Short mmCIF file of C-alpha atoms (C1' of nucleotides) in Angstrom, two decimals:
data_model
loop_
_atom_site.label_atom_id
_atom_site.label_comp_id
_atom_site.label_asym_id
_atom_site.label_seq_id
_atom_site.Cartn_x
_atom_site.Cartn_y
_atom_site.Cartn_z
CA UNK A 1 -19.26 -22.37 20.95
CA UNK A 2 -17.79 -19.12 22.67
CA UNK A 3 -14.05 -20.09 22.24
CA UNK A 4 -13.82 -18.36 18.94
CA UNK A 5 -15.33 -15.32 19.93
CA UNK A 6 -13.62 -14.90 22.95
CA UNK A 7 -10.33 -14.86 20.70
CA UNK A 8 -11.75 -11.43 19.35
CA UNK A 9 -11.83 -9.65 22.71
CA UNK A 10 -9.07 -11.66 24.64
CA UNK A 11 -6.48 -12.62 21.94
CA UNK A 12 -6.63 -9.46 20.16
CA UNK A 13 -4.77 -6.69 22.98
CA UNK A 14 -2.33 -9.58 23.59
CA UNK A 15 -1.36 -9.64 19.97
CA UNK A 16 -1.06 -5.79 20.07
CA UNK A 17 1.22 -5.95 23.53
CA UNK A 18 3.55 -8.58 21.89
CA UNK A 19 3.85 -6.87 18.46
CA UNK A 20 4.82 -3.29 20.47
CA UNK A 21 7.39 -5.37 22.52
CA UNK A 22 8.80 -7.92 20.66
CA UNK A 23 9.03 -6.30 17.49
CA UNK A 24 12.88 -5.92 17.43
CA UNK A 25 13.69 -9.14 18.87
CA UNK A 26 14.18 -11.72 16.18
CA UNK A 27 13.22 -14.82 18.26
CA UNK A 28 15.38 -17.98 17.82
CA UNK A 29 12.38 -19.88 17.26
CA UNK A 30 14.41 -23.37 17.61
CA UNK A 31 11.00 -25.37 17.92
CA UNK A 32 12.03 -28.36 16.31
CA UNK A 33 8.73 -30.11 15.98
CA UNK A 34 7.17 -28.56 18.79
CA UNK A 35 4.48 -30.45 20.87
CA UNK A 36 1.68 -31.34 18.80
CA UNK A 37 -1.98 -30.58 19.09
CA UNK A 38 -5.05 -32.17 19.95
CA UNK A 39 -8.90 -32.25 17.93
CA UNK A 40 -8.88 -28.85 18.95
CA UNK A 41 -7.47 -25.50 17.59
CA UNK A 42 -4.63 -24.73 19.90
CA UNK A 43 -4.92 -21.09 21.05
CA UNK A 44 -1.30 -20.30 21.28
CA UNK A 45 -1.02 -21.01 17.79
CA UNK A 46 -3.66 -18.62 17.00
CA UNK A 47 -1.95 -15.90 18.80
CA UNK A 48 0.97 -16.56 17.06
CA UNK A 49 -0.19 -16.30 13.76
CA UNK A 50 -2.48 -13.13 14.82
CA UNK A 51 1.30 -11.82 16.17
CA UNK A 52 2.91 -12.81 12.90
CA UNK A 53 0.29 -11.15 10.66
CA UNK A 54 0.86 -7.57 12.70
CA UNK A 55 4.37 -8.08 12.16
CA UNK A 56 4.26 -8.91 8.42
CA UNK A 57 1.65 -6.14 7.50
CA UNK A 58 4.05 -3.69 9.45
CA UNK A 59 7.08 -5.03 7.39
CA UNK A 60 5.75 -5.81 4.02
CA UNK A 61 2.64 -4.22 3.76
CA UNK A 62 -1.18 -5.89 2.85
CA UNK A 63 -0.19 -6.41 -0.80
CA UNK A 64 3.43 -7.93 -0.39
CA UNK A 65 2.12 -10.01 2.32
CA UNK A 66 1.67 -13.95 2.07
CA UNK A 67 0.18 -16.43 3.92
CA UNK A 68 3.54 -18.69 3.58
CA UNK A 69 5.40 -15.56 5.10
CA UNK A 70 3.04 -15.32 7.97
CA UNK A 71 3.13 -19.32 8.62
CA UNK A 72 6.87 -18.87 8.42
CA UNK A 73 7.15 -16.16 10.89
CA UNK A 74 4.53 -17.47 13.24
CA UNK A 75 6.78 -20.78 13.32
CA UNK A 76 3.73 -22.90 12.12
CA UNK A 77 2.67 -24.66 9.15
CA UNK A 78 0.53 -23.51 6.43
CA UNK A 79 -1.98 -25.63 6.95
CA UNK A 80 -2.64 -23.59 10.39
CA UNK A 81 -3.36 -20.86 8.87
CA UNK A 82 -5.77 -22.05 6.45
CA UNK A 83 -7.27 -24.01 9.07
CA UNK A 84 -8.42 -21.06 10.11
CA UNK A 85 -9.06 -18.38 7.46
CA UNK A 86 -10.03 -18.88 4.15
CA UNK A 87 -7.38 -16.19 2.74
CA UNK A 88 -5.33 -13.25 3.23
CA UNK A 89 -8.51 -11.26 3.23
CA UNK A 90 -10.28 -12.82 5.90
CA UNK A 91 -7.58 -12.98 7.91
CA UNK A 92 -6.85 -9.18 8.19
CA UNK A 93 -10.73 -8.21 8.08
CA UNK A 94 -10.96 -10.30 11.21
CA UNK A 95 -7.86 -8.29 13.00
CA UNK A 96 -9.11 -5.29 11.97
CA UNK A 97 -12.84 -6.04 13.19
CA UNK A 98 -11.12 -7.17 16.43
CA UNK A 99 -9.36 -4.01 16.96
CA UNK A 100 -12.53 -2.03 16.23
CA UNK A 101 -13.80 -3.43 19.71
CA UNK A 102 -10.94 -1.50 21.87
CA UNK A 103 -13.56 1.29 23.29
CA UNK A 104 -12.15 3.91 24.33
CA UNK A 105 -12.92 6.17 27.21
CA UNK A 106 -14.62 9.69 26.21
CA UNK A 107 -12.54 12.16 28.29
CA UNK A 108 -14.21 14.55 30.40
CA UNK A 109 -12.52 17.35 31.81
CA UNK A 110 -15.36 20.25 31.50
CA UNK A 111 -13.95 22.12 28.80
CA UNK A 112 -13.88 21.67 24.92
CA UNK A 113 -10.09 22.67 24.67
CA UNK A 114 -9.04 20.08 27.88
CA UNK A 115 -11.02 17.06 26.32
CA UNK A 116 -9.37 17.65 23.04
CA UNK A 117 -5.82 17.90 24.98
CA UNK A 118 -6.78 14.61 26.42
CA UNK A 119 -7.76 12.97 23.05
CA UNK A 120 -4.83 14.35 21.33
CA UNK A 121 -2.36 12.62 24.04
CA UNK A 122 -4.23 9.08 23.80
CA UNK A 123 -4.11 9.33 19.86
CA UNK A 124 -0.49 10.82 19.83
CA UNK A 125 0.71 8.03 22.15
CA UNK A 126 -1.17 5.23 19.65
CA UNK A 127 0.43 6.46 16.43
CA UNK A 128 3.60 6.44 18.01
CA UNK A 129 4.36 2.87 17.73
CA UNK A 130 5.76 2.37 14.64
CA UNK A 131 3.91 -0.64 13.75
CA UNK A 132 0.70 1.36 13.95
CA UNK A 133 1.97 4.02 12.17
CA UNK A 134 3.02 1.54 9.20
CA UNK A 135 -0.22 -0.47 9.37
CA UNK A 136 -2.62 2.26 9.20
CA UNK A 137 -1.78 4.05 6.18
CA UNK A 138 -1.15 0.63 4.50
CA UNK A 139 -4.73 -0.71 5.25
CA UNK A 140 -6.06 2.79 4.40
CA UNK A 141 -4.63 3.02 1.11
CA UNK A 142 -5.80 -0.79 0.54
CA UNK A 143 -9.07 0.19 1.50
CA UNK A 144 -9.16 2.54 -1.39
CA UNK A 145 -9.13 -0.72 -3.42
CA UNK A 146 -10.76 -3.17 -1.35
CA UNK A 147 -14.99 -2.24 -0.13
CA UNK A 148 -14.29 -4.84 2.59
CA UNK A 149 -11.41 -3.57 4.23
CA UNK A 150 -12.62 0.23 3.55
CA UNK A 151 -15.72 -1.10 5.76
CA UNK A 152 -13.63 -2.86 8.51
CA UNK A 153 -11.87 0.25 8.50
CA UNK A 154 -14.50 2.75 8.71
CA UNK A 155 -16.42 0.73 11.61
CA UNK A 156 -12.72 0.61 13.17
CA UNK A 157 -12.49 4.35 13.36
CA UNK A 158 -16.18 5.22 13.96
CA UNK A 159 -16.09 3.41 17.28
CA UNK A 160 -12.49 4.75 17.83
CA UNK A 161 -11.32 8.16 17.21
CA UNK A 162 -14.19 9.32 15.83
CA UNK A 163 -16.73 8.23 18.44
CA UNK A 164 -14.79 9.62 21.13
CA UNK A 165 -14.81 13.16 19.12
CA UNK A 166 -18.05 12.94 18.65
CA UNK A 167 -18.79 12.43 22.20
CA UNK A 168 -16.71 15.36 23.27
CA UNK A 169 -18.48 17.82 20.57
CA UNK A 170 -21.97 16.56 22.01
CA UNK A 171 -20.71 17.30 25.57
CA UNK A 172 -19.15 21.04 24.61
CA UNK A 173 -22.75 21.67 22.62
CA UNK A 174 -24.58 20.54 25.63
CA UNK A 175 -22.39 23.15 27.64
CA UNK A 176 -23.18 25.73 25.33
CA UNK A 177 -19.25 26.15 24.26
CA UNK A 178 -20.39 25.29 20.53
CA UNK A 179 -23.38 26.33 18.37
CA UNK A 180 -25.70 23.19 17.99
CA UNK A 181 -25.73 23.73 14.58
CA UNK A 182 -22.19 22.92 13.60
CA UNK A 183 -21.81 20.64 10.82
CA UNK A 184 -20.51 17.55 12.95
CA UNK A 185 -18.62 16.08 9.85
CA UNK A 186 -16.61 19.00 9.01
CA UNK A 187 -15.94 19.34 13.11
CA UNK A 188 -14.83 15.69 13.18
CA UNK A 189 -12.04 16.68 10.25
CA UNK A 190 -10.73 19.96 12.24
CA UNK A 191 -10.31 17.44 15.19
CA UNK A 192 -8.53 14.53 13.49
CA UNK A 193 -6.92 15.71 10.53
CA UNK A 194 -4.27 17.86 11.62
CA UNK A 195 -2.54 15.30 13.86
CA UNK A 196 -2.80 12.17 11.63
CA UNK A 197 -1.28 14.73 8.80
CA UNK A 198 1.72 15.30 11.14
CA UNK A 199 1.90 11.87 12.56
CA UNK A 200 1.05 9.54 9.58
CA UNK A 201 1.86 11.96 6.53
CA UNK A 202 4.30 14.18 7.62
CA UNK A 203 5.77 11.48 9.61
CA UNK A 204 7.18 13.66 12.10
CA UNK A 205 9.32 11.50 14.54
CA UNK A 206 8.84 13.66 17.66
CA UNK A 207 6.18 16.42 18.34
CA UNK A 208 7.83 19.47 20.08
CA UNK A 209 7.23 20.28 23.63
CA UNK A 210 3.67 22.01 24.02
CA UNK A 211 2.30 20.94 20.28
CA UNK A 212 -0.45 18.77 21.52
CA UNK A 213 -1.66 21.94 23.88
CA UNK A 214 -1.32 24.53 20.95
CA UNK A 215 -3.32 22.09 18.69
CA UNK A 216 -5.83 21.61 21.03
CA UNK A 217 -6.13 25.23 21.94
CA UNK A 218 -6.07 26.48 18.01
CA UNK A 219 -8.67 23.51 17.49
CA UNK A 220 -11.07 24.66 20.08
CA UNK A 221 -10.74 27.88 18.69
CA UNK A 222 -11.66 26.82 15.12
CA UNK A 223 -14.36 24.87 16.25
CA UNK A 224 -16.10 27.75 18.18
CA UNK A 225 -16.01 29.77 15.15
CA UNK A 226 -18.17 27.41 13.18
CA UNK B 1 20.91 16.26 -24.73
CA UNK B 2 18.13 18.22 -23.58
CA UNK B 3 15.54 15.66 -24.84
CA UNK B 4 15.72 13.64 -21.83
CA UNK B 5 15.22 16.65 -19.41
CA UNK B 6 12.25 18.00 -21.59
CA UNK B 7 10.27 14.75 -21.12
CA UNK B 8 10.39 15.94 -17.18
CA UNK B 9 8.47 18.84 -17.71
CA UNK B 10 6.62 18.66 -20.79
CA UNK B 11 5.39 14.92 -20.99
CA UNK B 12 4.00 14.81 -17.62
CA UNK B 13 1.19 16.99 -17.53
CA UNK B 14 0.35 15.38 -20.78
CA UNK B 15 0.35 12.15 -18.46
CA UNK B 16 -1.70 13.72 -16.22
CA UNK B 17 -4.29 14.76 -18.77
CA UNK B 18 -4.23 11.39 -20.22
CA UNK B 19 -4.60 9.99 -17.01
CA UNK B 20 -7.79 11.81 -16.19
CA UNK B 21 -9.36 11.78 -19.09
CA UNK B 22 -8.94 8.12 -20.72
CA UNK B 23 -8.77 6.42 -17.56
CA UNK B 24 -12.15 4.84 -17.95
CA UNK B 25 -11.66 4.15 -21.84
CA UNK B 26 -10.09 0.68 -22.24
CA UNK B 27 -8.49 1.47 -25.52
CA UNK B 28 -8.75 -0.97 -28.29
CA UNK B 29 -5.08 -0.75 -28.87
CA UNK B 30 -4.88 -3.20 -32.15
CA UNK B 31 -1.61 -2.02 -33.04
CA UNK B 32 -0.51 -5.36 -35.30
CA UNK B 33 3.41 -4.54 -35.55
CA UNK B 34 2.96 -0.45 -35.05
CA UNK B 35 5.74 1.17 -37.03
CA UNK B 36 9.13 0.71 -35.41
CA UNK B 37 11.23 3.04 -34.33
CA UNK B 38 14.79 4.19 -34.95
CA UNK B 39 18.22 4.92 -33.45
CA UNK B 40 16.71 7.07 -30.70
CA UNK B 41 13.87 6.51 -27.80
CA UNK B 42 10.43 7.07 -29.34
CA UNK B 43 8.79 9.81 -27.27
CA UNK B 44 5.33 8.50 -27.90
CA UNK B 45 6.31 5.44 -26.29
CA UNK B 46 7.82 6.93 -23.55
CA UNK B 47 4.67 8.91 -23.05
CA UNK B 48 2.52 5.63 -23.55
CA UNK B 49 4.59 4.27 -20.22
CA UNK B 50 4.36 7.11 -18.13
CA UNK B 51 0.60 6.91 -18.65
CA UNK B 52 0.35 3.12 -17.86
CA UNK B 53 2.26 3.64 -14.60
CA UNK B 54 -0.27 6.12 -13.63
CA UNK B 55 -3.20 3.74 -14.45
CA UNK B 56 -1.44 0.65 -12.92
CA UNK B 57 -0.21 2.52 -9.75
CA UNK B 58 -4.15 3.50 -9.13
CA UNK B 59 -5.40 0.03 -9.99
CA UNK B 60 -3.41 -2.19 -7.81
CA UNK B 61 -0.90 -0.12 -6.06
CA UNK B 62 3.00 -0.03 -6.12
CA UNK B 63 3.78 -3.30 -4.30
CA UNK B 64 1.75 -5.27 -6.86
CA UNK B 65 2.92 -3.24 -9.84
CA UNK B 66 4.94 -5.01 -12.30
CA UNK B 67 6.91 -4.21 -15.17
CA UNK B 68 5.41 -6.92 -17.27
CA UNK B 69 1.86 -5.35 -16.36
CA UNK B 70 2.87 -1.79 -17.19
CA UNK B 71 4.55 -3.07 -20.70
CA UNK B 72 1.04 -4.79 -21.14
CA UNK B 73 -1.05 -2.06 -20.35
CA UNK B 74 1.34 0.32 -22.59
CA UNK B 75 1.23 -2.04 -25.26
CA UNK B 76 4.78 -1.91 -25.92
CA UNK B 77 7.98 -4.56 -25.00
CA UNK B 78 9.48 -5.19 -21.57
CA UNK B 79 12.46 -4.34 -23.23
CA UNK B 80 11.14 -0.21 -23.95
CA UNK B 81 10.54 -0.26 -20.25
CA UNK B 82 13.75 -1.66 -18.92
CA UNK B 83 16.03 0.61 -21.69
CA UNK B 84 14.51 3.77 -20.09
CA UNK B 85 14.23 2.50 -16.12
CA UNK B 86 16.34 0.23 -14.43
CA UNK B 87 13.58 -0.94 -12.02
CA UNK B 88 10.34 -0.36 -10.91
CA UNK B 89 11.67 2.11 -8.01
CA UNK B 90 13.54 4.20 -10.57
CA UNK B 91 10.56 4.63 -12.90
CA UNK B 92 7.86 5.61 -9.93
CA UNK B 93 10.56 7.87 -8.34
CA UNK B 94 11.21 9.63 -11.85
CA UNK B 95 7.40 10.14 -12.07
CA UNK B 96 7.04 11.32 -8.45
CA UNK B 97 9.83 13.92 -9.13
CA UNK B 98 8.92 14.86 -12.10
CA UNK B 99 4.87 15.96 -10.40
CA UNK B 100 7.02 17.90 -7.71
CA UNK B 101 8.01 20.50 -10.72
CA UNK B 102 4.30 21.25 -11.14
CA UNK B 103 4.68 25.06 -9.12
CA UNK B 104 1.08 26.14 -7.72
CA UNK B 105 0.37 29.71 -7.66
CA UNK B 106 -0.04 31.42 -4.52
CA UNK B 107 -3.09 32.69 -3.68
CA UNK B 108 -3.37 36.36 -2.89
CA UNK B 109 -6.69 37.64 -1.75
CA UNK B 110 -5.54 39.92 0.85
CA UNK B 111 -7.15 37.98 3.86
CA UNK B 112 -6.00 34.91 5.71
CA UNK B 113 -9.22 33.29 5.34
CA UNK B 114 -9.81 34.02 1.68
CA UNK B 115 -6.31 32.73 0.70
CA UNK B 116 -7.05 29.35 2.35
CA UNK B 117 -10.33 29.31 0.65
CA UNK B 118 -8.71 29.49 -2.59
CA UNK B 119 -6.01 27.00 -1.49
CA UNK B 120 -8.79 24.68 -0.25
CA UNK B 121 -10.63 24.91 -3.76
CA UNK B 122 -7.44 24.10 -5.95
CA UNK B 123 -6.49 21.14 -3.37
CA UNK B 124 -9.80 19.67 -3.16
CA UNK B 125 -10.21 19.73 -7.09
CA UNK B 126 -6.92 18.10 -7.50
CA UNK B 127 -8.00 15.29 -4.70
CA UNK B 128 -11.42 14.84 -6.44
CA UNK B 129 -9.66 12.76 -9.25
CA UNK B 130 -9.77 9.32 -8.37
CA UNK B 131 -6.54 8.32 -9.87
CA UNK B 132 -5.05 10.99 -7.09
CA UNK B 133 -6.76 9.81 -4.27
CA UNK B 134 -5.80 6.38 -5.08
CA UNK B 135 -2.26 6.77 -5.98
CA UNK B 136 -1.41 9.40 -3.15
CA UNK B 137 -2.19 7.01 -0.22
CA UNK B 138 -0.52 4.26 -1.87
CA UNK B 139 2.52 6.04 -2.22
CA UNK B 140 2.18 7.25 0.95
CA UNK B 141 1.89 4.07 2.54
CA UNK B 142 4.96 2.91 0.68
CA UNK B 143 6.89 5.74 1.78
CA UNK B 144 6.71 4.74 5.12
CA UNK B 145 8.86 1.49 3.88
CA UNK B 146 11.19 3.19 1.19
CA UNK B 147 12.98 6.09 2.23
CA UNK B 148 13.88 6.90 -1.48
CA UNK B 149 10.01 7.16 -2.10
CA UNK B 150 9.56 9.00 1.40
CA UNK B 151 12.12 11.85 -0.16
CA UNK B 152 10.74 11.96 -3.34
CA UNK B 153 7.34 12.59 -1.71
CA UNK B 154 8.60 14.96 0.95
CA UNK B 155 9.90 17.04 -1.83
CA UNK B 156 6.81 17.02 -4.04
CA UNK B 157 5.08 17.78 -0.88
CA UNK B 158 7.11 20.95 -0.13
CA UNK B 159 6.97 22.02 -3.58
CA UNK B 160 3.50 22.02 -3.66
CA UNK B 161 0.64 22.05 -0.58
CA UNK B 162 3.10 22.91 1.82
CA UNK B 163 4.92 25.67 -0.29
CA UNK B 164 1.85 27.17 -0.91
CA UNK B 165 0.64 27.39 2.76
CA UNK B 166 3.99 28.58 3.97
CA UNK B 167 3.39 31.54 1.66
CA UNK B 168 -0.05 32.37 2.70
CA UNK B 169 1.11 32.14 6.68
CA UNK B 170 3.85 34.39 5.74
CA UNK B 171 1.55 37.24 3.89
CA UNK B 172 -0.73 36.88 6.63
CA UNK B 173 2.41 37.45 9.57
CA UNK B 174 2.99 40.40 7.37
CA UNK B 175 -0.27 42.01 7.61
CA UNK B 176 -0.44 41.21 11.04
CA UNK B 177 -3.27 38.68 11.05
CA UNK B 178 -0.93 36.19 12.82
CA UNK B 179 1.59 36.37 15.35
CA UNK B 180 4.79 36.14 14.00
CA UNK B 181 5.53 33.78 16.40
CA UNK B 182 3.59 31.05 15.77
CA UNK B 183 5.08 27.24 15.05
CA UNK B 184 4.69 27.00 11.43
CA UNK B 185 4.74 23.18 11.58
CA UNK B 186 1.97 23.45 13.78
CA UNK B 187 0.30 25.90 11.59
CA UNK B 188 0.73 23.92 8.02
CA UNK B 189 -0.54 20.75 10.06
CA UNK B 190 -3.71 22.77 11.06
CA UNK B 191 -4.11 23.74 7.22
CA UNK B 192 -3.26 20.68 5.44
CA UNK B 193 -4.45 17.93 8.15
CA UNK B 194 -8.41 18.46 7.51
CA UNK B 195 -8.96 18.35 3.88
CA UNK B 196 -6.74 15.53 3.45
CA UNK B 197 -8.45 13.70 6.51
CA UNK B 198 -11.68 13.95 4.81
CA UNK B 199 -10.89 13.82 1.18
CA UNK B 200 -8.31 10.84 1.29
CA UNK B 201 -9.00 8.76 4.87
CA UNK B 202 -12.75 9.38 5.41
CA UNK B 203 -13.15 9.14 1.50
CA UNK B 204 -16.08 11.48 1.40
CA UNK B 205 -17.27 11.49 -2.21
CA UNK B 206 -18.78 14.91 -2.28
CA UNK B 207 -18.08 17.77 0.12
CA UNK B 208 -21.17 19.34 1.13
CA UNK B 209 -22.16 22.91 -0.27
CA UNK B 210 -20.14 25.48 2.24
CA UNK B 211 -17.83 22.93 3.40
CA UNK B 212 -14.82 24.51 1.90
CA UNK B 213 -15.75 28.36 3.38
CA UNK B 214 -16.60 26.83 6.73
CA UNK B 215 -13.12 25.01 6.82
CA UNK B 216 -11.36 28.14 5.85
CA UNK B 217 -13.21 30.47 8.62
CA UNK B 218 -12.12 27.90 11.29
CA UNK B 219 -9.03 27.20 10.18
CA UNK B 220 -8.21 30.90 9.91
CA UNK B 221 -9.67 31.39 13.56
CA UNK B 222 -8.04 28.46 14.90
CA UNK B 223 -4.70 29.91 13.44
CA UNK B 224 -5.02 33.29 15.23
CA UNK B 225 -5.59 31.52 18.20
CA UNK B 226 -1.78 30.25 18.12
"C1'" DT C 1 -8.74 -46.90 25.92
"C1'" DT C 2 -9.26 -45.04 21.34
"C1'" DA C 3 -11.01 -42.57 17.75
"C1'" DC C 4 -10.45 -37.84 16.07
"C1'" DG C 5 -8.53 -33.80 14.36
"C1'" DT C 6 -4.76 -30.50 14.97
"C1'" DC C 7 0.04 -30.21 14.84
"C1'" DG C 8 4.48 -29.11 12.02
"C1'" DG C 9 6.77 -30.80 7.44
"C1'" DG C 10 6.93 -31.31 3.09
"C1'" DA C 11 5.52 -32.23 -1.76
"C1'" DC C 12 2.41 -31.23 -5.63
"C1'" DG C 13 1.34 -28.32 -10.12
"C1'" DG C 14 0.32 -24.48 -11.55
"C1'" DG C 15 0.69 -19.00 -12.11
"C1'" DA C 16 2.67 -14.53 -12.07
"C1'" DC C 17 7.12 -12.05 -12.58
"C1'" DC C 18 12.07 -11.18 -12.90
"C1'" DG C 19 15.74 -9.76 -15.22
"C1'" DT C 20 18.26 -11.08 -19.39
"C1'" DA C 21 18.75 -12.31 -24.16
"C1'" DT C 22 17.99 -12.93 -28.98
"C1'" DC C 23 14.98 -12.71 -32.90
"C1'" DG C 24 13.62 -9.83 -37.51
"C1'" DT C 25 11.97 -5.57 -38.49
"C1'" DC C 26 12.33 -0.52 -39.18
"C1'" DG C 27 13.09 4.55 -39.33
"C1'" DT C 28 16.77 8.07 -39.04
"C1'" DA C 29 20.92 10.30 -38.45
"C1'" DA C 30 25.76 10.16 -40.56
"C1'" DT D 1 23.34 4.49 -49.02
"C1'" DT D 2 24.41 2.32 -45.00
"C1'" DA D 3 25.19 1.26 -40.15
"C1'" DC D 4 22.92 1.92 -35.52
"C1'" DG D 5 19.89 0.80 -32.50
"C1'" DA D 6 15.02 1.16 -30.54
"C1'" DC D 7 11.15 -1.33 -31.40
"C1'" DG D 8 7.66 -5.54 -30.57
"C1'" DA D 9 7.63 -10.56 -29.71
"C1'" DT D 10 9.13 -14.26 -27.48
"C1'" DA D 11 11.85 -17.60 -24.86
"C1'" DC D 12 14.86 -18.40 -21.03
"C1'" DG D 13 15.69 -20.09 -15.89
"C1'" DG D 14 14.77 -18.78 -11.70
"C1'" DT D 15 12.07 -17.67 -7.67
"C1'" DC D 16 7.88 -16.91 -5.07
"C1'" DC D 17 3.65 -17.58 -3.74
"C1'" DC D 18 -0.85 -19.97 -4.42
"C1'" DG D 19 -4.02 -23.73 -2.49
"C1'" DT D 20 -4.20 -28.74 -1.76
"C1'" DC D 21 -2.60 -32.95 -0.39
"C1'" DC D 22 -0.43 -36.43 2.52
"C1'" DC D 23 2.25 -37.86 6.43
"C1'" DG D 24 3.71 -39.41 11.17
"C1'" DA D 25 3.40 -37.51 15.73
"C1'" DC D 26 0.61 -36.15 19.18
"C1'" DG D 27 -3.10 -35.10 22.83
"C1'" DT D 28 -7.42 -34.75 24.57
"C1'" DA D 29 -12.38 -35.62 24.53
"C1'" DA D 30 -15.68 -39.37 24.50
#
DNA sequence: TTACGTCGGGACGGGACCGTATCGTCGTAA
DNA sequence: TTACGACGATACGGTCCCGTCCCGACGTAA
């Protein structure tokens, strides 16, 4: 059936929306025996669980996250979770994989610096959400221990940030802005490293005016020197 | 008494040595009622605990790490741990603070690119140890949740990588290689970001020949464009 | 109309740690 | 020589979570 696949693509963006908008509202959840379901997995329950996973992941991290905690936060029974996913790992893998599907549009301003500038704007806005900047380093650290998570993260990265950056590089090479012989991996590190370092490692709350522009200019110059 | 302070500076490097050399040896630890102590904290026990914390931190991460697990791995009683540190947090904070003390020598090759090259060589060697590349992202993720850990990490960073990089920048500015008006924070991001991204986030097992040199050249050019 | 299967709730035994306390052992500093 | 206190070991009650099971309530699809 297409229902479970549709969840991947349709439900997850809703999760993201909810996670960023309702993160602070405690939500009364007075539901005293809510309307029960039928012989079909209810989609609102599925979505509530997904949203709860995001919140729980941000609040306590993957290691401390428990199925009971997720169910509690989602206002559902443990059974509802186990009926959908076999374990915490499956649950998180499913969500991370779904995130990877969000294709980002490749900027095309006609210049390397301009493209980078646009990429940085999109990326820094995404990293500005506290939930994202809590979850990403957490899963990234967990990936060092769990090959499955590592693979899912790699895939998400390749289809997101890295994919866009590669396309920017290819366009620049085609325009002759870059040598065609550049080490692509090194170039990707130069592009993605600094903003990640600043936003996630240093955890700078706000970037000063002109930061992204200067970063794009310096990075473009660095790339041209390769 | 100076004993506890000396631990900070003397014992910890030993911990580092042990953690990188003995990480794979399972260690029999057959001690069946080892020689008991006296009315003074035994330093070998303290050191065994510190080493065990490193190993445990790398193996399961901060969140999953338990006092019982540490004591078990160190081959000591829980009491020995609680006698020294009040909690897991105090224990880890103490160790991280001790790490911060290791002052790195500032390279001075006479050129910005040469200094960067040297810095990258030292840094990448440090990040090559699996224990380091396991522990750092883990604590970094935990820092997002715990202000005390965040502060300790910041301090360690400032006294390590960031401190050296700042001195490199100052020297370059003095030589006239850089504009004196550069945004120091942005410059530090450009310097530290790419290698961290590559080593810790991407987790590339080995850097190709010539990588560090090309990275240093590109970064230096990028900095000069600021 | 009816059988099916999900719903939240709750209970189950089991496991891992928590932080504390109390042993007898034993080496050192007074 | 002696008193002190760290040592490993063990046990304690308590908390949290695991994964499974059963329950009565409920709504939908056959």
